[in-house]
Coordinates of C-alpha atoms in Angstrom, one line a residue:
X1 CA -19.0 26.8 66.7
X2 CA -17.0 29.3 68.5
X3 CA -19.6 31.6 67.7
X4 CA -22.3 29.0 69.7
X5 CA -19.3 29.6 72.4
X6 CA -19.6 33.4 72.7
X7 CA -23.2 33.2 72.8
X8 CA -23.1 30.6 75.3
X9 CA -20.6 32.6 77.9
X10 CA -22.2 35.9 77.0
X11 CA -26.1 34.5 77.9
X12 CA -24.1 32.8 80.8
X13 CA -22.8 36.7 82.0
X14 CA -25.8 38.1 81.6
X15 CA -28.2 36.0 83.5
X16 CA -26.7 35.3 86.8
X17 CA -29.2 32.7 87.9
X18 CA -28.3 30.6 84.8
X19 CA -24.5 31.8 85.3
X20 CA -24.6 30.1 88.7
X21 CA -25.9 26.8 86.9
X22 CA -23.8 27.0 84.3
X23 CA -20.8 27.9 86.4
X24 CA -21.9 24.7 89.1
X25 CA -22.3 22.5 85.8
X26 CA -18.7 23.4 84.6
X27 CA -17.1 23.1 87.8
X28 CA -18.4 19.3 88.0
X29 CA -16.6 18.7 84.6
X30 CA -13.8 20.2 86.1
X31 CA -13.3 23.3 83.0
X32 CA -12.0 26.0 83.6
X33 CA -13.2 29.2 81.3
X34 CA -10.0 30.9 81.4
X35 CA -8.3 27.6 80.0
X36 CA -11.5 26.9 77.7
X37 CA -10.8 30.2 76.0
X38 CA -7.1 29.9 76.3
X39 CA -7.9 26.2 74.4
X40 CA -10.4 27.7 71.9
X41 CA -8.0 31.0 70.5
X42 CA -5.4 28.1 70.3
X43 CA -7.6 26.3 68.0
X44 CA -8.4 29.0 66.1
X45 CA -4.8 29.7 65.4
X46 CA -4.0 26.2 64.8
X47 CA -6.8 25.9 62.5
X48 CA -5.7 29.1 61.0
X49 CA -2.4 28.1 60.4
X50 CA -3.4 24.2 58.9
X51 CA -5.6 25.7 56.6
X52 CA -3.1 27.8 55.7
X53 CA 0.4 26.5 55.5
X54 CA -1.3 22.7 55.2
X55 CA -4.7 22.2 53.4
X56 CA -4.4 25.6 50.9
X57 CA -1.5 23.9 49.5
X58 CA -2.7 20.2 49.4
X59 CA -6.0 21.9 47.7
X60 CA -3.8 24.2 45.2
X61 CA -2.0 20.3 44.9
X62 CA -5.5 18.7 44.0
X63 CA -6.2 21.3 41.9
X64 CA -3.3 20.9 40.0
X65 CA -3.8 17.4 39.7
X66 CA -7.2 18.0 38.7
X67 CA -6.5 20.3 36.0
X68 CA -3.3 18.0 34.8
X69 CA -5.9 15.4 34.4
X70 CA -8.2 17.4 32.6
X71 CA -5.8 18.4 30.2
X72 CA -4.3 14.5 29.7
X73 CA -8.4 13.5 29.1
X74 CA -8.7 16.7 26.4
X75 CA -4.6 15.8 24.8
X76 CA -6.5 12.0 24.8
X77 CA -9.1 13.1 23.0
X78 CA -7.1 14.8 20.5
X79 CA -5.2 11.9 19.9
X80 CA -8.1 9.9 19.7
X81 CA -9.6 12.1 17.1
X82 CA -6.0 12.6 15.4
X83 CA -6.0 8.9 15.3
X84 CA -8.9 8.4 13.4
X85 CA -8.1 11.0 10.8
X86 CA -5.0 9.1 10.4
X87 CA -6.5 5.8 10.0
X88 CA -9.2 7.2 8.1
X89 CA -6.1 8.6 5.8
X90 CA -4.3 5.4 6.1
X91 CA -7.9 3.7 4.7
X92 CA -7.8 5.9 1.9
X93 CA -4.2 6.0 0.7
X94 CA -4.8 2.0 0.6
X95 CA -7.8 1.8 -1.1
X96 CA -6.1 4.4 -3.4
X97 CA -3.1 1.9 -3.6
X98 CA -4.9 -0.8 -4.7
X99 CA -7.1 1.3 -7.1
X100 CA -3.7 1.8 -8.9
X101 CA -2.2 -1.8 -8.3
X102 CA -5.6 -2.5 -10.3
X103 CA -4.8 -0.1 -12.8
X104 CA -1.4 -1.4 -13.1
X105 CA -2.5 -4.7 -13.5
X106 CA -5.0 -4.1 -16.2
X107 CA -2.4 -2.2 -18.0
X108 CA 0.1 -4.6 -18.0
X109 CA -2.6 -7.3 -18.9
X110 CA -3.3 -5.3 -21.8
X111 CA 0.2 -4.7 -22.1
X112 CA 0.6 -8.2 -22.5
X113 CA -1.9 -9.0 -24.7
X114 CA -0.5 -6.4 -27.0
X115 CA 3.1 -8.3 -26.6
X116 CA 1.5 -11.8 -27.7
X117 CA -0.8 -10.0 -30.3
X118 CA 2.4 -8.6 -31.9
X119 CA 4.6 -11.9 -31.4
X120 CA 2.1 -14.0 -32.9
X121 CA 2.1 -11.6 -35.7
X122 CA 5.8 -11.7 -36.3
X123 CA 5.6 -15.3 -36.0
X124 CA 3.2 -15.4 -38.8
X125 CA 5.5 -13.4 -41.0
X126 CA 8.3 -15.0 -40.3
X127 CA 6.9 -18.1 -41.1
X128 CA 5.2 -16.6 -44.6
X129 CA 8.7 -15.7 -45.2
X130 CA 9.6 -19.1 -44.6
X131 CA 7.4 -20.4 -46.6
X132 CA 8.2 -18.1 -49.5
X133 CA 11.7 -18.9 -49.3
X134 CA 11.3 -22.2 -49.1
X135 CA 8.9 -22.0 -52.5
X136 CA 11.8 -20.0 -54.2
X137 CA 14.0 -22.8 -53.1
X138 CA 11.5 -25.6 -54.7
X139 CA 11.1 -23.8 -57.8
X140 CA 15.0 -23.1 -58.6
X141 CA 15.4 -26.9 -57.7
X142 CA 12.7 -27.4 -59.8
X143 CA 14.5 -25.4 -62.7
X144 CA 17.6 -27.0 -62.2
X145 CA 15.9 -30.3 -61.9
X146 CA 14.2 -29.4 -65.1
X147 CA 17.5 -28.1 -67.1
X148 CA 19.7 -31.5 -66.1
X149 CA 16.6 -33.5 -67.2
X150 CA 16.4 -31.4 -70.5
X151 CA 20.1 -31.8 -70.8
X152 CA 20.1 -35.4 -70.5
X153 CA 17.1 -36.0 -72.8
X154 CA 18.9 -34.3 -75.3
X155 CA 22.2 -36.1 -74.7
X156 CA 19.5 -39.4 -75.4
X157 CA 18.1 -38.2 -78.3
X158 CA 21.2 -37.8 -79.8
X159 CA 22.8 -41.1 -78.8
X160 CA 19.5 -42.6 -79.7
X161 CA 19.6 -40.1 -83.4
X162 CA 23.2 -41.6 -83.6
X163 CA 22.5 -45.3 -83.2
X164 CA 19.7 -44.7 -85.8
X165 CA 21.5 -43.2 -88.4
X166 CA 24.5 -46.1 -87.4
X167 CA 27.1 -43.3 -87.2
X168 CA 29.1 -41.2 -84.9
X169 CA 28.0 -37.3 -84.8
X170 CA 31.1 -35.0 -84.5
X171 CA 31.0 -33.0 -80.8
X172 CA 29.4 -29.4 -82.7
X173 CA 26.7 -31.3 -84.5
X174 CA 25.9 -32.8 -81.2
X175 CA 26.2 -29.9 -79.3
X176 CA 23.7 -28.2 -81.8
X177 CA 21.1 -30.8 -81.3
X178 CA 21.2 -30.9 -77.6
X179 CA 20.4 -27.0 -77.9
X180 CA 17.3 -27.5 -80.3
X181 CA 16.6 -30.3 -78.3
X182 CA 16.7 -28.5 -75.2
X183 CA 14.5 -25.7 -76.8
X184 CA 12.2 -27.9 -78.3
X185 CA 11.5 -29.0 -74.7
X186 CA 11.4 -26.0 -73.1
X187 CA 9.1 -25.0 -75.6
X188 CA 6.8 -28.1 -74.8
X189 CA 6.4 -26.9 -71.4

């Protein structure tokens, strides 16, 4: 534009029948060239100094802001792929967790199983032994039951022996037949 300016005063010096026009046409607007440069170098500097004291910095400012923002978007996108790692991480260390909860499990089920496997065959020879004992108990009563019978069929036969013959057997004669009695019984079994 100022260069449009130049031009324009400079075609106005040179032709003076256009100067005159130009010069009439300016008067009528009341401008005065020595004020219209005076206005337009002020400009200039003005214009000079706002660009640089006022928009370089708010630029240098934008730029800043720009770049800061850049960088957040990029840090973002970090984060956002950090994030997925993790969760992708956090997806496998549960899925490995449970793998071995399920490993666990089937451990202690077979664990278990062992356990009552074991039980139930300690129950079963406890109650063999049980049984056994209780056999050893049945045939010693059974013996015992057996000798006091023996004993007392004995004592019988010779009471009976004694009421036959009609007389009363001294104690070792009676003690002698009980004994063959008893053998003769225990023989019979």
């Amino acid at each position: 534009m100022i260069d449009s300016l130049f031009l324009f005063v400079a075609a106005a010096e040179g032709a003076g029948e256009e100067l005159g026009a130009v010069a009439s046409l300016a008067r009528q607007f009341g401008v005065d060239w020595r004020f219209l440069i005076a206005q337009i170098v002020n400009f200039c500097l003005v214009a000079f100094i706002l660009y640089r004291f006022a928009f370089k910095p708010v630029l240098n400012t934008i730029e800043d802001r720009q770049k800061k923002i850049a960088d957040g978007l990029q840090y973002a996108e970090e984060m956002k792929s950090k994030l997925e790692e993790a969760e992708k991480k956090e997806a496998e260390t549960l899925k490995k967790a449970h793998q071995e909860a399920q490993v666990i499990v089937q451990e202690t089920r077979e664990s278990a199983k062992v356990m009552l496997e074991k039980q139930s065959k300690d129950a079963a020879e406890k109650a063999e032994d049980i049984l056994k004992r209780a056999e050893q108990t049945i045939e010693m009563e059974r013996t015992r039951m057996l000798s006091d019978v023996r004993q007392e069929i004995a004592s019988l036969v010779v009471q009976v022996a004694a009421k036959v013959l009609r007389r009363e057997l001294p104690e070792e004669e009676r003690t002698r037949y009980n004994e063959a009695a008893s053998k003769e019984l225990a023989s019979v079994e």
